[in-house]
Amino acid sequence: MSLLIKGGDVVDGLGGAPVRADILLVSDRIAAIGDLPAYKADKVINASGSFVIPAPIDLVSLADKTSIDAIPSFDRFLQEGIGTVVMGGEGTSRFPAPYGEPEPSWRFEGYPNKNSDWKNAEEFLKAVSFSKPGVSFGSFVGWESLRGGVTEKWRELSDSEISVISYALSQSVSGGACGLSFGSCSLSNIPISDKEFSGLMRSLSDSRGSCVFSLRYDDDPLESSKLVKKVGAMGIPVMIAVSPLVSSKDLKKFILEIKEIPEKTRLGLVFSPSGSEVISLRDILPQEMRHLSEPMIMKELQGTRMKARLAKIASAVSLPEAVISFSPRTPFLKGKSVSEFIANREIAEDRVISKLISVAGVNTFIRFSSTVAPELVSESMSFAASFGCPESYISNVIESCDKLGVSLASAVRKMSSLPSEMCGFEKRGSISEGGSASLVIIKDKKISHSIIEGSISFSDEKTVEINSGRLAKRHV
């Protein structure tokens, strides 16, 4: 099938200014770009007065956490204009299963002929591909999932256990995973021995994968930068997902320190471009509690010392100013401010977090106003689509360009080609001949068309095709 997009202002994703041009798509590739008046395609889209951009890459997607029931459509991502989701960025992944036990919550129930009996990255990615998802996809392997293959406890691993998880990491990357994610672990205090960390980084370097860390509000900027420098010195591409609660002061310190990394090292700071961002109550908790079950969390929260600590955390993150964005247990709380929640129940400051968890659940999401200065966001290498889960991600980016001091061409590059480079994707994230035919057409700051791998998937505010996605292949 061929598709001709005529007369749009093409933003190539590589930083170039918009250029008026036609784009010819044949099958899943961009066949030609330029003045193509005589070409007769199977379908023609008039893009006059519109921008045409590469479909953004959701660099730290929660698709494998929040869209299980949406397989195979990933419908929400199509509406946001996302072309590729990269899963596993939260430190857990749906693979590997060292003992042959597939992840029980991923069985594609209700969809015929969907394989769920995977044991490693290659088999998992094939299973997702076989489900014909609505957007293209990739995945990191989660550090916690690697460890889960040898122990259920947070303890120091033996030499043989380190060898096992290092081999599993190498196998995951060679099977198509983008690299390793430490998820929401505090960057300056990851509970890992030097021997385990060194073993994993050697394996990651040898397999040419990337690494994802998180910078949290409770991280020490200096100690965090030391770890990033250590990994970067090994030639491993490093992505740091910056929490919305990190102060501008701490972030400035961190950026000053990591600027000493050699220029050849690929380094990405991942922000949300919108003015507000969403995180879960679990992610606000002290690191040692984030992996506990909700009953265990509630038990831990009752201690006297913990109450004082929680009061300090609530103050540090300006919790009363936040708004409840999503609460699966108590949907009636959606849209209510935390200050309103507190006033209605006359809650003391040291009980705000524990009361929120007991009423709404630890997986309730809270929307915060970003505390990061716009000029720091403009310096970042990438934008992450997941942070904030905006109803219309691309629209928010366009609205934010002036505020952030970022040109549209630069913003598009942050959403597309830079994330592609960091993940090592092949011919993805830019509008160039031979590249992936995943594009978005924007008219009047709204998405008019989403094209996934050459097929129109979203048009006129409706999803029209839900099975065009495929595995985003890596080049090594």
Coordinates of C-alpha atoms in Angstrom, one line a residue:
M1 CA 0.0 0.0 0.0
S2 CA 1.2 3.5 -0.7
L3 CA 0.2 6.7 1.0
L4 CA 1.1 10.3 -0.1
I5 CA 1.1 13.2 2.4
K6 CA 1.0 16.4 0.3
G7 CA 2.0 19.9 1.1
G8 CA 2.8 19.6 4.8
D9 CA 5.5 21.5 6.8
V10 CA 7.9 18.7 7.5
V11 CA 9.8 18.7 10.8
D12 CA 12.4 16.0 10.2
G13 CA 13.1 15.2 13.9
L14 CA 16.9 15.8 13.4
G15 CA 16.7 19.5 14.5
G16 CA 16.0 21.0 11.0
A17 CA 13.5 23.8 10.5
P18 CA 10.2 22.9 9.0
V19 CA 10.3 22.5 5.2
R20 CA 7.2 22.4 2.8
A21 CA 7.3 18.9 1.1
D22 CA 5.4 15.9 0.1
I23 CA 6.1 12.5 1.7
L24 CA 5.5 9.2 0.0
L25 CA 5.1 6.1 2.2
V26 CA 5.3 2.6 0.7
S27 CA 4.4 -0.2 3.0
D28 CA 6.2 0.5 6.4
R29 CA 8.9 2.8 5.0
I30 CA 9.4 6.4 3.8
A31 CA 10.0 6.0 0.1
A32 CA 10.5 9.6 -1.0
I33 CA 10.5 13.2 0.3
G34 CA 10.2 16.3 -1.9
D35 CA 7.9 17.7 -4.6
L36 CA 5.9 14.7 -5.8
P37 CA 3.0 16.2 -7.8
A38 CA 2.8 13.4 -10.4
Y39 CA 2.8 10.4 -8.1
K40 CA -0.5 8.6 -7.7
A41 CA -0.7 6.8 -4.4
D42 CA -3.4 4.4 -3.1
K43 CA -4.4 7.1 -0.6
V44 CA -3.6 10.9 -0.4
I45 CA -3.7 13.1 2.6
N46 CA -3.8 16.9 2.1
A47 CA -1.5 18.2 4.9
S48 CA -1.6 21.9 3.7
G49 CA -1.3 24.2 6.8
S50 CA -0.2 21.3 9.0
F51 CA 3.0 20.1 10.5
V52 CA 4.2 16.6 9.8
I53 CA 6.6 15.1 12.4
P54 CA 8.0 11.7 13.3
A55 CA 5.7 9.9 15.7
P56 CA 7.2 10.4 19.2
I57 CA 8.9 7.7 21.2
D58 CA 7.6 7.2 24.8
L59 CA 11.0 6.6 26.4
V60 CA 9.9 5.3 29.8
S61 CA 6.4 4.1 29.1
L62 CA 4.1 2.5 31.7
A63 CA 2.4 0.5 28.9
D64 CA 3.3 -2.8 30.5
K65 CA 1.9 -1.6 33.8
T66 CA -1.2 0.3 32.9
S67 CA -2.3 -0.9 29.4
I68 CA -2.4 -4.7 29.9
D69 CA -6.2 -4.8 29.3
A70 CA -5.7 -2.6 26.2
I71 CA -3.6 -5.1 24.3
P72 CA -3.6 -5.2 21.4
S73 CA -4.8 -1.7 20.7
F74 CA -2.7 0.6 23.0
D75 CA -5.6 3.0 22.0
R76 CA -4.6 5.7 24.5
F77 CA -1.2 6.0 22.9
L78 CA -2.7 6.4 19.4
Q79 CA -4.8 9.3 20.7
E80 CA -1.7 11.0 22.1
G81 CA 0.2 10.6 18.9
I82 CA 2.8 8.2 20.3
G83 CA 4.4 5.9 17.7
T84 CA 6.6 3.7 19.8
V85 CA 6.4 2.8 23.5
V86 CA 9.5 1.5 25.4
M87 CA 8.4 -0.6 28.3
G88 CA 10.3 -1.8 31.4
G89 CA 11.6 1.6 32.4
E90 CA 10.3 1.3 36.0
G91 CA 12.8 -1.3 37.0
T92 CA 10.5 -4.3 36.4
S93 CA 9.8 -6.0 33.2
R94 CA 7.7 -8.9 31.9
F95 CA 10.9 -11.0 31.4
P96 CA 13.0 -12.9 32.0
A97 CA 11.4 -16.0 33.6
P98 CA 14.4 -18.1 34.4
Y99 CA 12.5 -21.1 35.6
G100 CA 10.0 -21.1 32.7
E101 CA 7.2 -19.5 34.6
P102 CA 5.6 -16.8 32.4
E103 CA 4.4 -13.6 34.0
P104 CA 0.8 -14.5 35.1
S105 CA -0.8 -11.1 34.5
W106 CA 0.2 -11.1 30.8
R107 CA -1.8 -13.8 29.2
F108 CA -3.7 -11.7 26.6
E109 CA -6.9 -13.2 27.8
G110 CA -9.8 -12.7 25.4
Y111 CA -7.5 -12.5 22.4
P112 CA -7.2 -15.8 20.3
N113 CA -3.9 -17.3 19.4
K114 CA -1.9 -15.1 21.7
N115 CA 1.3 -16.8 23.0
S116 CA 2.1 -16.1 26.7
D117 CA 4.5 -18.9 27.4
W118 CA 7.7 -16.8 27.2
K119 CA 10.9 -17.2 29.2
N120 CA 13.1 -14.5 27.9
A121 CA 13.2 -11.1 26.1
E122 CA 13.1 -12.6 22.6
E123 CA 10.0 -14.7 23.3
F124 CA 8.2 -11.9 25.2
L125 CA 8.8 -9.4 22.3
K126 CA 7.6 -12.0 19.8
A127 CA 4.4 -12.6 21.9
V128 CA 3.7 -8.9 22.0
S129 CA 4.4 -8.6 18.2
F130 CA 2.0 -11.6 17.6
S131 CA -0.7 -9.7 19.4
K132 CA -0.5 -7.0 16.7
P133 CA -0.4 -3.9 19.0
G134 CA -1.6 -0.5 17.9
V135 CA 1.8 1.1 18.3
S136 CA 5.4 -0.1 17.9
F137 CA 7.3 -1.1 21.0
G138 CA 10.5 -2.0 22.7
S139 CA 11.5 -2.8 26.2
F140 CA 14.2 -2.6 28.8
V141 CA 14.9 -5.5 31.2
G142 CA 14.2 -4.5 34.8
W143 CA 16.9 -4.9 37.5
E144 CA 14.3 -6.1 40.0
S145 CA 13.1 -8.7 37.5
L146 CA 16.6 -10.0 36.9
R147 CA 17.2 -10.3 40.7
G148 CA 13.8 -12.0 41.1
G149 CA 15.1 -14.9 39.2
V150 CA 17.6 -15.8 41.9
T151 CA 16.1 -14.4 45.1
E152 CA 13.0 -12.8 46.6
K153 CA 15.0 -11.0 49.3
W154 CA 17.0 -7.8 49.2
R155 CA 20.3 -9.3 50.1
E156 CA 23.8 -9.3 48.7
L157 CA 24.1 -11.8 45.9
S158 CA 26.7 -14.6 45.7
D159 CA 29.3 -14.7 42.8
S160 CA 27.3 -17.5 41.1
E161 CA 24.0 -15.5 41.4
I162 CA 25.7 -12.4 39.9
S163 CA 26.9 -14.6 37.0
V164 CA 23.4 -15.8 36.4
I165 CA 21.7 -12.4 36.3
S166 CA 24.6 -11.0 34.2
Y167 CA 24.1 -13.7 31.7
A168 CA 20.3 -13.1 31.7
L169 CA 20.9 -9.4 31.1
S170 CA 23.2 -10.2 28.1
Q171 CA 20.6 -12.7 26.8
S172 CA 17.9 -10.1 27.1
V173 CA 19.7 -7.4 25.2
S174 CA 20.8 -9.8 22.5
G175 CA 17.1 -10.9 22.3
G176 CA 16.0 -7.4 21.5
A177 CA 15.8 -5.5 24.8
C178 CA 17.1 -1.9 24.8
G179 CA 19.2 -2.3 28.0
L180 CA 18.8 -2.3 31.8
S181 CA 16.5 -0.2 33.9
F182 CA 16.9 0.4 37.6
G183 CA 13.5 2.1 37.7
S184 CA 12.5 4.2 40.7
C185 CA 15.5 3.2 42.9
S186 CA 17.2 6.2 44.4
L187 CA 20.1 7.0 42.1
S188 CA 22.4 7.8 45.0
N189 CA 21.4 4.8 47.1
I190 CA 20.7 1.8 44.9
P191 CA 20.7 -1.3 47.2
I192 CA 23.4 -3.1 45.2
S193 CA 26.9 -4.4 46.0
D194 CA 29.8 -3.1 44.0
K195 CA 30.5 -6.6 42.7
E196 CA 26.9 -7.0 41.4
F197 CA 26.9 -3.5 39.8
S198 CA 30.2 -4.1 38.1
G199 CA 29.1 -7.4 36.8
L200 CA 25.9 -6.0 35.3
M201 CA 27.7 -3.0 33.8
R202 CA 30.3 -5.2 32.1
S203 CA 27.5 -7.4 30.7
L204 CA 25.6 -4.3 29.5
S205 CA 28.7 -2.8 27.9
D206 CA 29.6 -6.0 26.1
S207 CA 26.1 -6.4 24.7
R208 CA 25.9 -2.6 23.8
G209 CA 22.8 -1.9 25.7
S210 CA 21.6 1.4 27.4
C211 CA 21.0 2.0 31.1
V212 CA 18.1 3.9 32.8
F213 CA 18.2 5.5 36.2
S214 CA 15.8 7.7 38.2
L215 CA 16.8 11.0 39.9
R216 CA 14.5 11.4 42.9
Y217 CA 13.7 14.3 45.2
D218 CA 15.6 12.6 48.0
D219 CA 18.8 11.9 46.0
D220 CA 22.1 13.5 46.7
P221 CA 23.2 15.3 43.5
L222 CA 26.9 14.7 44.1
E223 CA 26.7 11.0 44.9
S224 CA 24.2 10.5 42.0
S225 CA 26.5 12.1 39.5
K226 CA 29.4 9.9 40.6
L227 CA 27.4 6.8 39.6
V228 CA 26.4 8.3 36.2
K229 CA 30.0 9.2 35.5
K230 CA 31.1 5.7 36.3
V231 CA 28.6 4.1 33.9
G232 CA 29.3 6.7 31.2
A233 CA 33.0 6.1 31.4
M234 CA 32.3 2.5 30.2
G235 CA 30.7 3.9 27.0
I236 CA 27.2 2.9 28.1
P237 CA 24.4 5.3 27.0
V238 CA 22.7 6.6 30.2
M239 CA 19.2 8.0 30.6
I240 CA 18.1 9.6 33.8
A241 CA 14.4 10.0 34.3
V242 CA 14.0 13.1 36.5
S243 CA 11.3 13.0 39.0
P244 CA 8.9 16.0 39.0
L245 CA 9.7 16.5 42.6
V246 CA 13.4 17.2 42.1
S247 CA 14.2 20.8 43.0
S248 CA 15.8 23.1 40.5
K249 CA 18.6 23.7 42.9
D250 CA 19.5 20.0 43.2
L251 CA 19.1 19.5 39.5
K252 CA 21.5 22.4 38.7
K253 CA 24.1 20.8 40.9
F254 CA 23.6 17.4 39.2
I255 CA 23.8 18.9 35.7
L256 CA 27.0 20.8 36.6
E257 CA 28.6 17.5 37.8
I258 CA 27.6 15.3 34.9
K259 CA 28.8 17.9 32.3
E260 CA 32.3 16.5 33.1
I261 CA 31.4 13.3 31.3
P262 CA 33.3 12.9 27.9
E263 CA 31.3 14.3 25.0
K264 CA 31.3 10.9 23.2
T265 CA 29.2 9.5 26.1
R266 CA 25.5 9.5 25.2
L267 CA 23.6 11.0 28.1
G268 CA 19.9 11.9 28.3
L269 CA 17.9 13.7 31.0
V270 CA 14.3 12.8 30.6
F271 CA 11.6 15.3 31.6
S272 CA 8.0 15.9 31.0
P273 CA 7.5 19.0 28.8
S274 CA 4.1 19.8 30.4
G275 CA 3.6 22.1 33.4
S276 CA 2.5 19.2 35.6
E277 CA 3.4 15.6 36.2
V278 CA 1.9 12.5 37.8
I279 CA 3.5 10.0 40.1
S280 CA 2.1 7.3 42.4
L281 CA 1.9 7.4 46.1
R282 CA 4.2 4.4 46.1
D283 CA 6.9 6.5 44.5
I284 CA 6.7 9.1 47.3
L285 CA 7.5 6.5 49.9
P286 CA 11.0 5.9 51.2
Q287 CA 12.9 3.6 49.0
E288 CA 13.0 0.6 51.4
M289 CA 9.2 0.6 51.4
R290 CA 8.3 0.9 47.7
H291 CA 8.5 -2.8 47.0
L292 CA 6.3 -3.9 49.9
S293 CA 2.7 -5.1 49.6
E294 CA 0.1 -2.6 50.7
P295 CA -0.7 -4.3 54.0
M296 CA 3.0 -4.3 54.9
I297 CA 3.3 -0.7 53.9
M298 CA 0.4 0.2 56.2
K299 CA 2.1 -1.7 59.0
E300 CA 5.4 0.1 58.5
L301 CA 3.7 3.5 58.4
Q302 CA 2.4 3.2 62.0
G303 CA 5.8 3.6 63.7
T304 CA 6.5 6.8 65.5
R305 CA 9.8 7.5 63.7
M306 CA 8.1 6.8 60.4
K307 CA 5.3 9.3 61.1
A308 CA 7.9 12.1 61.5
R309 CA 9.6 11.0 58.4
L310 CA 6.4 11.0 56.4
A311 CA 5.5 14.5 57.6
K312 CA 8.9 15.7 56.3
I313 CA 8.3 14.0 53.0
A314 CA 4.8 15.5 52.6
S315 CA 6.3 19.0 53.3
A316 CA 9.2 18.5 50.9
V317 CA 7.0 17.5 48.0
S318 CA 4.3 20.1 48.7
L319 CA 1.7 17.3 48.9
P320 CA -1.3 19.4 49.9
E321 CA -0.9 21.4 46.6
A322 CA -1.2 18.2 44.5
V323 CA -4.4 16.9 42.8
I324 CA -5.6 13.3 42.8
S325 CA -5.3 12.2 39.2
F326 CA -6.2 8.5 39.3
S327 CA -7.5 6.3 42.0
P328 CA -8.6 2.8 41.0
R329 CA -10.1 2.0 44.4
T330 CA -11.9 5.4 44.9
P331 CA -12.7 6.9 41.5
F332 CA -14.8 9.6 43.2
L333 CA -11.6 11.3 44.5
K334 CA -10.4 12.0 40.9
G335 CA -9.8 15.7 40.4
K336 CA -9.9 16.5 44.2
S337 CA -7.0 18.3 45.7
V338 CA -5.0 16.7 48.5
S339 CA -5.7 19.8 50.6
E340 CA -9.4 19.2 50.2
F341 CA -8.9 15.5 51.2
I342 CA -7.1 16.7 54.3
A343 CA -9.7 19.3 55.3
N344 CA -12.7 17.0 54.9
R345 CA -11.1 14.5 57.2
E346 CA -9.2 16.8 59.6
I347 CA -5.9 14.9 59.1
A348 CA -2.7 15.8 60.9
E349 CA 0.4 16.5 58.7
D350 CA 2.2 13.3 59.8
R351 CA -0.8 11.2 58.8
V352 CA -1.5 12.6 55.3
I353 CA 0.3 9.9 53.3
S354 CA -0.8 7.0 55.4
K355 CA -4.4 8.2 55.3
L356 CA -4.3 8.6 51.5
I357 CA -2.9 5.1 51.1
S358 CA -5.5 3.6 53.5
V359 CA -8.4 5.3 51.7
A360 CA -7.3 5.4 48.0
G361 CA -4.6 2.8 47.8
V362 CA -0.8 2.9 47.3
N363 CA -1.2 2.9 43.5
T364 CA -3.2 6.1 43.4
F365 CA -1.6 8.7 41.2
I366 CA -1.1 12.4 42.2
R367 CA -0.6 15.3 39.8
F368 CA 2.0 17.8 40.9
S369 CA 3.1 21.1 39.4
S370 CA 6.6 20.7 38.1
T371 CA 9.3 22.4 40.3
V372 CA 12.0 22.2 37.6
A373 CA 13.0 25.5 36.1
P374 CA 12.1 25.8 32.3
E375 CA 15.6 26.6 31.3
L376 CA 16.8 23.2 32.8
V377 CA 14.1 21.4 30.8
S378 CA 15.3 23.1 27.6
E379 CA 18.8 21.8 28.2
S380 CA 17.6 18.2 28.5
M381 CA 18.2 15.7 25.8
S382 CA 14.8 14.1 25.7
F383 CA 11.2 14.5 26.6
A384 CA 9.4 11.5 28.1
A385 CA 5.8 10.9 27.0
S386 CA 4.8 8.9 30.1
F387 CA 5.6 11.5 32.7
G388 CA 2.3 13.2 33.5
C389 CA 0.3 11.0 31.2
P390 CA -1.3 14.1 29.5
E391 CA -4.5 13.6 27.6
S392 CA -2.8 15.0 24.5
Y393 CA 0.9 14.7 24.8
I394 CA 1.9 16.4 21.6
S395 CA -0.5 19.3 22.1
N396 CA 1.1 19.9 25.5
V397 CA 4.5 19.9 24.0
I398 CA 3.5 22.5 21.4
E399 CA 1.9 24.7 24.0
S400 CA 5.0 24.4 26.2
C401 CA 7.6 25.3 23.6
D402 CA 7.5 29.1 24.1
K403 CA 7.5 28.7 27.9
L404 CA 10.5 26.3 27.8
G405 CA 12.4 28.4 25.3
V406 CA 12.5 25.4 22.9
S407 CA 11.8 25.6 19.2
L408 CA 9.4 23.2 17.7
A409 CA 12.2 21.6 15.7
S410 CA 14.2 21.1 18.9
A411 CA 11.2 19.8 20.8
V412 CA 10.4 17.3 18.0
R413 CA 14.0 16.1 18.1
K414 CA 13.7 15.5 21.9
M415 CA 10.6 13.4 21.3
S416 CA 11.8 11.3 18.4
S417 CA 15.4 11.0 17.1
L418 CA 17.2 11.5 20.4
P419 CA 15.2 8.8 22.2
S420 CA 15.7 6.5 19.2
E421 CA 19.5 7.0 19.4
M422 CA 19.5 6.3 23.1
C423 CA 17.7 3.1 22.6
G424 CA 19.7 2.1 19.6
F425 CA 16.7 1.8 17.3
E426 CA 17.2 1.2 13.6
K427 CA 15.9 3.9 11.2
R428 CA 13.3 5.3 13.7
G429 CA 12.5 8.8 15.0
S430 CA 13.2 10.9 12.0
I431 CA 11.7 11.7 8.6
S432 CA 14.2 10.4 6.1
E433 CA 14.1 8.2 3.1
G434 CA 14.2 4.5 4.1
G435 CA 13.1 5.4 7.7
S436 CA 10.1 4.1 9.6
A437 CA 6.8 5.3 8.2
S438 CA 5.4 6.3 11.7
L439 CA 4.4 10.0 11.4
V440 CA 1.9 12.4 13.0
I441 CA 0.1 15.2 11.2
I442 CA -0.7 18.2 13.4
K443 CA -3.2 20.9 12.4
D444 CA -4.1 23.8 14.7
K445 CA -2.1 22.3 17.5
K446 CA -4.2 19.1 17.4
I447 CA -3.5 15.7 16.0
S448 CA -5.3 15.1 12.7
H449 CA -3.7 11.8 11.8
S450 CA -1.4 9.3 13.4
I451 CA 0.3 7.0 11.0
I452 CA 1.9 3.8 12.4
E453 CA 4.3 1.9 10.2
G454 CA 2.6 3.2 7.0
S455 CA -1.0 2.7 8.1
I456 CA -3.4 5.5 9.2
S457 CA -4.2 4.5 12.8
F458 CA -5.9 7.7 14.1
S459 CA -7.9 10.2 12.0
D460 CA -10.5 12.8 12.7
E461 CA -10.4 12.1 16.5
K462 CA -11.1 8.4 15.9
T463 CA -9.0 5.3 16.1
V464 CA -9.3 3.5 12.7
E465 CA -6.5 0.9 12.8
I466 CA -5.3 -0.9 15.9
N467 CA -2.9 -3.5 14.7
S468 CA -0.1 -1.8 12.8
G469 CA 2.6 -1.7 15.5
R470 CA 5.7 -3.9 15.5
L471 CA 8.9 -4.5 17.3
A472 CA 11.3 -1.5 17.1
K473 CA 14.5 -3.3 16.1
R474 CA 17.8 -2.2 17.4
H475 CA 21.1 -1.9 15.5
V476 CA 24.2 -3.0 17.3

